[in-house]
């Protein structure tokens, strides 16, 4: 459930009509709902508690939505943060996430990033390979510290979904095999600069079938049990993120309750803290991208283009993954639906949000909302075609605030400088 609904004939975010935001901030603009973020977090947390988990660590995947105001909304409810760069650690800290609730993942952490994470005192560094384990050991020793690490396992399962976001197959770059993990864990226990505290996995994103997750999690449980039998202490098992969300015409994802119940079943009686790294399931349906129709261009060949002021640089998912986002008029007009190609102003054909989609009638100047855009939307935006970075607005009840302003053209140019010979 989300808080984007028609109120008096117009799409509103909680108590704020979207047209008010468009007038105040201009378009394109991302709009997030506080109530929806809070609801998604608490539904997931309550489902995990109801499934019998004790004190789960729910580390929001910052990559899905890295706006500090969004992170603070979740941190205020007790959320941790799953981060993949020093920039994301800094964002999480700026949002008030305590270091002991920060999990640092990623296949290519630099020495400087590892040092920063160790000095920050993050909950765990998820180590993705043997060279990385040695690097963390060396860096932490250099700082006179012992870094808490988890070994990331690649469980070699196929989770469905788009190939570009599958992470759990042996051919993907993430993590090590189960046998490698056992060996590395035992080695790590004898290293002066690291303390192995757990194991981690993440098999993909927008997963709509619980079966591959269950298979992977059962294997992870087996690994924890083997490690414990070898006398190696294991405190935490990190099960990653990946739970899908409804993108309207897409396969229905499992509910958080079903997901949690499955985990409760698979992990029953296992004495470890469970950690989670959900991104999309919390943020996707808590945000929309609001845009305006520039014009409607009808080609003699019969195609009808809805040309918007938002483009692939603002919302990359359709161009990158052929992703489907529901497209809704903010003030629906009465009339027959007709097929449209919805495009942006960027100079490439990939700048197409959808083709041949039946949509209600539009007129130039109308506002449209891309639904389910709160995850991997603004976070993946760029300034391609020198379009200023898309702003972000957070709504709470009948109030709204700009939480990332649109840069001016002066701001954009001021970031660059001339070489001495010009
Ligand atoms: N943990 C790790 C280690 C991850 O790599 C990811 C996502 C997550 C957690 C969060 O996954 P989620 O719960 O959001 O599915 N840009 C793509 C999605 C990329 C996901 C990358 N990893 C998209 O727009 O669909």
Short mmCIF file of C-alpha atoms and ligand atoms in Angstrom, two decimals:
data_model
loop_
_atom_site.label_atom_id
_atom_site.label_comp_id
_atom_site.label_asym_id
_atom_site.label_seq_id
_atom_site.Cartn_x
_atom_site.Cartn_y
_atom_site.Cartn_z
CA UNK A 1 0.00 0.00 0.00
CA UNK A 2 1.20 3.52 -0.71
CA UNK A 3 0.00 7.05 -0.12
CA UNK A 4 -0.31 8.25 -3.72
CA UNK A 5 -4.02 8.50 -4.37
CA UNK A 6 -6.58 10.50 -6.29
CA UNK A 7 -8.09 13.21 -4.11
CA UNK A 8 -10.77 15.42 -5.61
CA UNK A 9 -9.83 14.32 -9.11
CA UNK A 10 -6.11 14.83 -8.71
CA UNK A 11 -3.21 12.58 -7.75
CA UNK A 12 -1.84 13.56 -4.35
CA UNK A 13 1.03 12.39 -2.20
CA UNK A 14 -0.44 12.05 1.29
CA UNK A 15 -2.17 15.43 1.82
CA UNK A 16 -0.33 17.32 -0.91
CA UNK A 17 -1.66 17.55 -4.48
CA UNK A 18 1.21 16.81 -6.86
CA UNK A 19 0.38 19.92 -8.92
CA UNK A 20 1.29 22.08 -5.91
CA UNK A 21 4.77 20.56 -5.85
CA UNK A 22 5.14 20.95 -9.61
CA UNK A 23 4.25 24.64 -9.34
CA UNK A 24 6.60 25.29 -6.44
CA UNK A 25 9.61 23.24 -7.56
CA UNK A 26 9.12 22.75 -11.29
CA UNK A 27 9.39 19.45 -13.14
CA UNK A 28 10.86 16.89 -13.43
CA UNK A 29 10.99 16.21 -9.71
CA UNK A 30 10.97 13.14 -7.47
CA UNK A 31 8.35 13.12 -4.72
CA UNK A 32 8.60 10.76 -1.74
CA UNK A 33 5.98 9.91 0.86
CA UNK A 34 7.13 9.72 4.48
CA UNK A 35 4.08 7.69 5.50
CA UNK A 36 4.79 5.11 2.79
CA UNK A 37 8.46 4.77 3.70
CA UNK A 38 7.50 4.32 7.34
CA UNK A 39 4.77 1.86 6.50
CA UNK A 40 6.98 -0.31 4.31
CA UNK A 41 9.72 -0.42 6.94
CA UNK A 42 7.38 -1.26 9.80
CA UNK A 43 5.46 -3.88 7.80
CA UNK A 44 8.71 -5.68 7.04
CA UNK A 45 10.06 -5.33 10.59
CA UNK A 46 6.78 -6.51 12.15
CA UNK A 47 6.61 -9.46 9.75
CA UNK A 48 10.14 -10.53 10.72
CA UNK A 49 9.33 -10.18 14.42
CA UNK A 50 6.07 -12.09 13.96
CA UNK A 51 8.05 -14.88 12.29
CA UNK A 52 9.97 -15.27 15.54
CA UNK A 53 13.21 -13.44 14.65
CA UNK A 54 14.96 -11.84 17.58
CA UNK A 55 16.37 -8.36 16.99
CA UNK A 56 16.82 -8.54 13.21
CA UNK A 57 19.12 -5.90 11.70
CA UNK A 58 17.26 -4.22 8.86
CA UNK A 59 19.91 -2.32 6.94
CA UNK A 60 18.23 -0.24 4.21
CA UNK A 61 20.17 -0.51 0.93
CA UNK A 62 21.28 3.09 0.50
CA UNK A 63 21.91 2.55 -3.20
CA UNK A 64 18.15 2.33 -3.75
CA UNK A 65 17.53 5.81 -2.43
CA UNK A 66 20.42 7.72 -0.95
CA UNK A 67 18.70 10.98 -0.07
CA UNK A 68 19.70 11.84 3.49
CA UNK A 69 16.16 12.92 4.45
CA UNK A 70 14.84 9.56 3.28
CA UNK A 71 17.59 7.76 5.19
CA UNK A 72 16.80 9.78 8.31
CA UNK A 73 13.12 8.91 8.05
CA UNK A 74 14.11 5.23 8.19
CA UNK A 75 16.91 5.68 10.74
CA UNK A 76 14.42 7.33 13.10
CA UNK A 77 12.49 4.03 13.04
CA UNK A 78 15.62 2.07 13.90
CA UNK A 79 16.76 1.10 10.41
CA UNK A 80 20.41 0.46 9.72
CA UNK A 81 22.12 0.99 6.37
CA UNK A 82 23.63 -1.33 3.77
CA UNK A 83 26.29 0.71 2.01
CA UNK A 84 28.68 0.09 -0.88
CA UNK A 85 30.99 3.10 -0.84
CA UNK A 86 32.50 5.70 1.46
CA UNK A 87 29.97 8.15 0.04
CA UNK A 88 27.14 5.93 1.22
CA UNK A 89 28.75 5.48 4.67
CA UNK A 90 28.94 9.25 4.96
CA UNK A 91 25.31 9.60 3.91
CA UNK A 92 24.21 7.00 6.47
CA UNK A 93 26.16 8.75 9.24
CA UNK A 94 24.77 12.14 8.18
CA UNK A 95 21.29 10.63 8.51
CA UNK A 96 21.99 9.51 12.05
CA UNK A 97 22.41 5.78 11.41
CA UNK A 98 24.60 4.44 14.23
CA UNK A 99 27.83 2.81 12.91
CA UNK A 100 26.91 -0.45 14.60
CA UNK A 101 23.91 -0.68 12.24
CA UNK A 102 25.93 -0.12 9.06
CA UNK A 103 26.87 -3.05 6.82
CA UNK A 104 29.54 -2.38 4.18
CA UNK A 105 29.14 -4.53 1.03
CA UNK A 106 30.59 -4.31 -2.48
CA UNK A 107 33.13 -6.13 -4.62
CA UNK A 108 35.72 -3.40 -5.09
CA UNK A 109 36.24 -1.54 -1.83
CA UNK A 110 39.36 0.60 -1.91
CA UNK A 111 41.98 0.78 0.79
CA UNK A 112 40.81 4.27 1.72
CA UNK A 113 37.20 3.14 1.95
CA UNK A 114 38.11 0.15 4.11
CA UNK A 115 40.14 2.39 6.42
CA UNK A 116 37.21 4.79 6.69
CA UNK A 117 34.81 1.93 7.48
CA UNK A 118 37.15 0.45 10.11
CA UNK A 119 37.62 3.83 11.79
CA UNK A 120 33.90 4.47 11.68
CA UNK A 121 33.35 1.13 13.44
CA UNK A 122 30.73 -0.30 11.08
CA UNK A 123 28.86 -3.44 12.14
CA UNK A 124 30.53 -5.58 9.51
CA UNK A 125 32.50 -5.40 6.30
CA UNK A 126 31.13 -7.97 3.89
CA UNK A 127 34.24 -9.41 2.31
CA UNK A 128 33.68 -10.58 -1.25
CA UNK A 129 36.96 -12.35 -2.13
CA UNK A 130 40.22 -13.70 -0.74
CA UNK A 131 42.31 -10.70 -1.87
CA UNK A 132 39.82 -8.42 -0.21
CA UNK A 133 40.07 -10.36 3.06
CA UNK A 134 43.83 -9.85 3.04
CA UNK A 135 43.40 -6.18 2.22
CA UNK A 136 40.97 -5.62 5.11
CA UNK A 137 43.32 -7.51 7.43
CA UNK A 138 46.29 -5.38 6.37
CA UNK A 139 44.43 -2.06 6.52
CA UNK A 140 42.91 -2.77 9.95
CA UNK A 141 46.25 -3.94 11.36
CA UNK A 142 47.84 -0.75 10.07
CA UNK A 143 45.26 1.16 12.10
CA UNK A 144 45.83 -1.03 15.15
CA UNK A 145 42.26 -2.32 14.84
CA UNK A 146 40.46 -5.59 14.29
CA UNK A 147 37.76 -5.24 11.63
CA UNK A 148 34.55 -7.20 12.01
CA UNK A 149 33.97 -9.06 8.75
CA UNK A 150 31.38 -11.31 7.20
CA UNK A 151 32.22 -13.53 4.25
CA UNK A 152 29.90 -13.00 1.30
CA UNK A 153 28.88 -16.23 -0.31
CA UNK A 154 27.64 -16.64 -3.85
CA UNK A 155 25.05 -19.41 -3.37
CA UNK A 156 24.87 -20.17 -7.12
CA UNK A 157 21.11 -19.99 -7.49
CA UNK A 158 19.10 -18.43 -10.27
CA UNK A 159 16.63 -15.96 -8.83
CA UNK A 160 14.91 -14.89 -12.04
CA UNK A 161 14.52 -11.21 -12.80
CA UNK A 162 16.63 -9.14 -15.17
CA UNK A 163 20.11 -10.52 -15.98
CA UNK A 164 21.69 -7.13 -15.24
CA UNK A 165 20.61 -7.31 -11.61
CA UNK A 166 21.06 -11.04 -10.87
CA UNK A 167 23.92 -11.50 -8.44
CA UNK A 168 23.66 -15.01 -7.05
CA UNK A 169 25.05 -17.18 -9.87
CA UNK A 170 28.58 -18.53 -9.82
CA UNK A 171 29.35 -16.61 -13.02
CA UNK A 172 28.53 -13.27 -11.32
CA UNK A 173 31.31 -11.24 -9.73
CA UNK A 174 29.88 -11.35 -6.21
CA UNK A 175 31.14 -13.41 -3.29
CA UNK A 176 32.85 -16.78 -2.96
CA UNK A 177 31.68 -20.40 -3.11
CA UNK A 178 30.58 -22.28 0.02
CA UNK A 179 33.82 -24.24 0.27
CA UNK A 180 35.87 -21.05 -0.23
CA UNK A 181 33.79 -19.37 2.45
CA UNK A 182 34.57 -22.10 4.98
CA UNK A 183 38.27 -21.87 4.23
CA UNK A 184 38.34 -18.06 4.35
CA UNK A 185 36.33 -17.99 7.58
CA UNK A 186 38.78 -20.34 9.27
CA UNK A 187 41.75 -18.33 7.94
CA UNK A 188 40.18 -15.07 9.05
CA UNK A 189 39.81 -16.40 12.58
CA UNK A 190 43.60 -16.57 12.74
CA UNK A 191 44.28 -13.10 11.34
CA UNK A 192 45.23 -10.27 13.67
CA UNK A 193 43.38 -7.56 11.73
CA UNK A 194 39.98 -9.18 11.26
CA UNK A 195 37.38 -10.95 13.33
CA UNK A 196 34.94 -13.07 11.31
CA UNK A 197 31.48 -12.56 12.77
CA UNK A 198 29.20 -13.90 10.10
CA UNK A 199 28.36 -14.84 6.57
CA UNK A 200 26.29 -12.97 3.99
CA UNK A 201 24.53 -13.45 0.68
CA UNK A 202 22.39 -11.43 -1.74
CA UNK A 203 21.09 -13.25 -4.77
CA UNK A 204 19.47 -10.55 -6.86
CA UNK A 205 16.86 -7.85 -7.01
CA UNK A 206 13.17 -7.62 -7.90
CA UNK A 207 12.78 -11.29 -6.98
CA UNK A 208 9.16 -12.39 -7.25
CA UNK A 209 9.55 -16.05 -6.34
CA UNK A 210 10.42 -17.24 -2.85
CA UNK A 211 11.73 -20.64 -3.98
CA UNK A 212 15.25 -19.53 -5.06
CA UNK A 213 15.58 -17.45 -1.91
CA UNK A 214 14.53 -20.37 0.23
CA UNK A 215 17.06 -22.63 -1.53
CA UNK A 216 19.85 -20.10 -1.01
CA UNK A 217 18.93 -19.41 2.62
CA UNK A 218 18.78 -23.12 3.46
CA UNK A 219 22.32 -23.49 2.05
CA UNK A 220 23.42 -20.49 4.12
CA UNK A 221 22.01 -22.11 7.24
CA UNK A 222 23.97 -25.24 6.42
CA UNK A 223 27.14 -23.17 6.16
CA UNK A 224 26.54 -21.52 9.55
CA UNK A 225 26.03 -24.94 11.11
CA UNK A 226 29.21 -26.33 9.58
CA UNK A 227 31.24 -23.35 10.78
CA UNK A 228 29.84 -23.70 14.28
CA UNK A 229 30.61 -27.41 14.30
CA UNK A 230 34.20 -26.54 13.46
CA UNK A 231 34.22 -24.42 16.60
CA UNK A 232 34.13 -21.09 14.76
CA UNK A 233 31.81 -18.55 16.36
CA UNK A 234 29.11 -17.13 14.04
CA UNK A 235 27.07 -14.21 15.34
CA UNK A 236 25.25 -12.96 12.28
CA UNK A 237 23.76 -14.24 9.05
CA UNK A 238 23.06 -11.52 6.48
CA UNK A 239 20.43 -12.56 3.94
CA UNK A 240 20.71 -9.49 1.69
CA UNK A 241 17.80 -7.76 -0.01
CA UNK A 242 16.05 -8.53 -3.24
CA UNK A 243 12.38 -8.85 -2.40
CA UNK A 244 10.40 -7.60 -5.39
CA UNK A 245 7.63 -5.03 -5.47
CA UNK A 246 4.49 -4.78 -7.56
CA UNK A 247 5.26 -2.77 -10.72
CA UNK A 248 1.61 -3.05 -11.77
CA UNK A 249 1.54 -5.30 -14.87
CA UNK A 250 4.47 -7.37 -13.51
CA UNK A 251 4.40 -10.72 -11.65
CA UNK A 252 3.05 -10.24 -8.13
CA UNK A 253 5.84 -10.46 -5.57
CA UNK A 254 5.46 -12.42 -2.35
CA UNK A 255 4.21 -10.38 0.59
CA UNK A 256 6.65 -9.37 3.34
CA UNK A 257 4.64 -11.70 5.60
CA UNK A 258 5.24 -14.70 3.32
CA UNK A 259 8.91 -13.77 2.94
CA UNK A 260 9.32 -13.47 6.71
CA UNK A 261 7.42 -16.69 7.41
CA UNK A 262 9.69 -18.56 4.98
CA UNK A 263 12.75 -17.17 6.77
CA UNK A 264 11.31 -18.04 10.17
CA UNK A 265 10.81 -21.60 8.95
CA UNK A 266 14.24 -22.01 7.33
CA UNK A 267 16.11 -20.44 10.26
CA UNK A 268 14.10 -21.93 13.15
CA UNK A 269 16.35 -22.74 16.10
CA UNK A 270 19.50 -21.25 14.53
CA UNK A 271 21.14 -19.10 17.15
CA UNK A 272 22.39 -16.11 15.12
CA UNK A 273 21.21 -12.56 14.52
CA UNK A 274 19.68 -12.25 11.05
CA UNK A 275 20.44 -9.18 8.96
CA UNK A 276 18.62 -7.89 5.88
CA UNK A 277 19.49 -5.38 3.19
CA UNK A 278 16.15 -4.38 1.66
CA UNK A 279 16.10 -1.45 -0.75
CA UNK A 280 13.38 -1.60 -3.35
CA UNK A 281 10.70 -3.11 -1.14
CA UNK A 282 10.92 -0.10 1.17
CA UNK A 283 11.49 2.75 -1.26
CA UNK A 284 10.09 1.90 -4.72
CA UNK A 285 6.43 2.54 -4.11
CA UNK A 286 7.19 5.41 -1.74
CA UNK A 287 8.20 7.67 -4.62
CA UNK A 288 7.09 9.00 -7.99
CA UNK A 289 8.82 10.95 -10.70
CA UNK A 290 6.63 13.89 -11.60
CA UNK A 291 7.01 15.25 -15.13
CA UNK A 292 5.17 17.51 -17.56
CA UNK A 293 4.03 16.89 -21.13
CA UNK A 294 6.00 19.17 -23.46
CA UNK A 295 4.02 18.22 -26.50
CA UNK A 296 2.31 15.42 -28.34
CA UNK A 297 3.93 14.57 -31.60
CA UNK A 298 1.89 12.49 -34.04
CA UNK A 299 3.89 10.94 -36.86
CA UNK A 300 2.27 10.23 -40.22
CA UNK A 301 3.29 6.56 -39.78
CA UNK A 302 0.77 6.47 -36.95
CA UNK A 303 2.97 6.68 -33.89
CA UNK A 304 1.94 9.08 -31.17
CA UNK A 305 4.80 10.39 -29.02
CA UNK A 306 4.14 11.86 -25.60
CA UNK A 307 7.22 14.06 -25.22
CA UNK A 308 7.92 14.81 -21.56
CA UNK A 309 10.34 17.10 -19.76
CA UNK A 310 11.74 14.05 -17.91
CA UNK A 311 14.30 11.86 -19.63
CA UNK A 312 16.42 8.75 -19.25
CA UNK A 313 18.96 10.76 -17.24
CA UNK A 314 16.27 11.32 -14.58
CA UNK A 315 14.84 7.78 -14.58
CA UNK A 316 17.20 5.28 -16.17
CA UNK A 317 15.41 2.02 -15.40
CA UNK A 318 13.30 1.72 -18.59
CA UNK A 319 16.33 2.39 -20.84
CA UNK A 320 18.65 0.18 -18.81
CA UNK A 321 16.48 -2.80 -17.87
CA UNK A 322 13.37 -2.37 -20.05
CA UNK A 323 11.68 -1.71 -16.72
CA UNK A 324 7.96 -1.07 -16.54
CA UNK A 325 6.70 1.94 -14.59
CA UNK A 326 3.02 2.72 -14.42
CA UNK A 327 2.45 6.16 -15.98
CA UNK A 328 -0.51 8.11 -14.63
CA UNK A 329 -2.02 11.47 -15.41
CA UNK A 330 -2.03 13.71 -12.34
CA UNK A 331 -5.44 15.13 -13.35
CA UNK A 332 -7.06 12.36 -15.40
CA UNK A 333 -9.07 13.62 -18.38
CA UNK A 334 -12.21 11.92 -19.54
CA UNK A 335 -11.84 10.03 -22.81
CA UNK A 336 -10.70 6.89 -24.54
CA UNK A 337 -7.28 5.42 -23.89
CA UNK A 338 -4.96 5.33 -26.90
CA UNK A 339 -1.47 3.94 -27.54
CA UNK A 340 1.44 6.29 -26.84
CA UNK A 341 5.21 6.09 -27.02
CA UNK A 342 6.38 8.03 -23.96
CA UNK A 343 9.75 9.66 -24.53
CA UNK A 344 12.08 12.27 -23.09
CA UNK A 345 14.10 15.05 -24.74
CA UNK A 346 17.49 13.27 -24.66
CA UNK A 347 19.08 12.68 -28.04
CA UNK A 348 18.94 8.93 -28.31
CA UNK A 349 16.24 6.41 -29.04
CA UNK A 350 16.95 4.66 -25.75
CA UNK A 351 15.31 7.67 -24.12
CA UNK A 352 11.97 5.90 -24.36
CA UNK A 353 10.00 5.12 -21.22
CA UNK A 354 7.50 2.88 -22.96
CA UNK A 355 6.17 2.06 -26.42
CA UNK A 356 2.62 1.47 -27.54
CA UNK A 357 1.20 1.79 -24.06
CA UNK A 358 -2.52 2.50 -23.83
CA UNK A 359 -2.85 5.68 -21.81
CA UNK A 360 -5.71 8.09 -21.15
CA UNK A 361 -5.84 11.33 -23.15
CA UNK A 362 -3.16 13.96 -22.49
CA UNK A 363 -2.73 17.59 -23.51
CA UNK A 364 0.50 19.61 -23.59
CA UNK A 365 1.22 21.00 -20.13
CA UNK A 366 -0.42 18.06 -18.30
CA UNK A 367 1.43 16.52 -15.39
CA UNK A 368 2.28 12.82 -15.41
CA UNK A 369 3.57 10.61 -12.63
CA UNK A 370 5.89 7.65 -13.05
CA UNK A 371 4.85 5.35 -10.23
CA UNK A 372 7.14 3.08 -8.18
CA UNK A 373 10.11 5.36 -8.84
CA UNK A 374 11.31 5.80 -5.26
CA UNK A 375 14.00 3.11 -5.60
CA UNK A 376 16.82 3.31 -8.16
CA UNK A 377 15.28 6.50 -9.56
CA UNK A 378 16.98 9.67 -8.32
CA UNK A 379 19.86 7.52 -7.07
CA UNK A 380 20.73 6.59 -10.67
CA UNK A 381 20.06 10.01 -12.19
CA UNK A 382 22.76 11.91 -14.04
CA UNK A 383 23.25 15.21 -15.83
CA UNK A 384 23.50 13.62 -19.29
CA UNK A 385 22.75 16.17 -22.00
CA UNK A 386 23.64 18.82 -19.37
CA UNK A 387 20.22 18.55 -17.82
CA UNK A 388 20.53 19.74 -14.19
CA UNK A 389 20.28 16.90 -11.67
CA UNK A 390 16.63 16.13 -10.89
CA UNK A 391 15.47 17.55 -7.52
CA UNK A 392 13.81 15.60 -4.70
CA UNK A 393 10.90 16.50 -2.44
CA UNK A 394 9.77 14.76 0.75
CA UNK A 395 6.12 14.92 1.80
CA UNK A 396 4.83 14.43 5.31
CA UNK A 397 1.09 14.78 5.82
CA UNK A 398 0.08 18.10 4.30
CA UNK A 399 3.61 19.50 4.26
CA UNK A 400 6.39 19.13 1.75
CA UNK A 401 10.02 20.18 1.58
CA UNK A 402 12.68 20.21 -1.09
CA UNK A 403 15.31 17.78 0.20
CA UNK A 404 17.62 18.09 -2.81
CA UNK A 405 17.25 21.30 -4.79
CA UNK A 406 17.61 21.45 -8.53
CA UNK A 407 21.08 22.82 -9.28
CA UNK A 408 21.15 26.07 -11.21
CA UNK A 409 23.04 26.26 -14.49
CA UNK A 410 25.60 28.35 -12.62
CA UNK A 411 26.01 25.52 -10.06
CA UNK A 412 26.46 23.07 -12.88
CA UNK A 413 29.15 25.10 -14.63
CA UNK A 414 30.88 26.09 -11.38
CA UNK A 415 31.89 22.47 -10.80
CA UNK A 416 34.25 22.61 -13.75
CA UNK A 417 37.43 24.58 -14.25
CA UNK A 418 39.58 25.58 -17.18
CA UNK A 419 42.99 23.97 -17.71
CA UNK A 420 45.87 26.48 -17.45
CA UNK A 421 46.41 26.58 -21.24
CA UNK A 422 42.90 27.90 -22.01
N1 LIG B 1 22.35 -5.81 -0.89
C1 LIG B 1 23.21 -5.89 -1.90
C2 LIG B 1 24.54 -6.46 -1.66
C3 LIG B 1 22.84 -5.44 -3.19
O1 LIG B 1 23.70 -5.56 -4.19
C4 LIG B 1 21.56 -4.90 -3.39
C5 LIG B 1 21.13 -4.41 -4.69
C6 LIG B 1 20.68 -4.81 -2.28
C7 LIG B 1 21.11 -5.29 -1.05
C8 LIG B 1 19.30 -4.24 -2.38
O2 LIG B 1 18.48 -4.98 -3.22
P1 LIG B 1 16.91 -4.68 -3.31
O3 LIG B 1 16.29 -5.04 -2.00
O4 LIG B 1 16.74 -3.24 -3.60
O5 LIG B 1 16.45 -5.52 -4.42
N2 LIG B 1 19.42 -0.64 -10.31
C9 LIG B 1 18.65 -1.86 -10.36
C10 LIG B 1 18.75 -2.64 -9.08
C11 LIG B 1 20.15 -3.00 -8.70
C12 LIG B 1 20.26 -3.75 -7.42
C13 LIG B 1 21.67 -3.89 -7.02
N3 LIG B 1 21.87 -4.48 -5.73
C14 LIG B 1 17.21 -1.52 -10.69
O6 LIG B 1 16.90 -0.34 -10.92
O7 LIG B 1 16.36 -2.41 -10.81
#
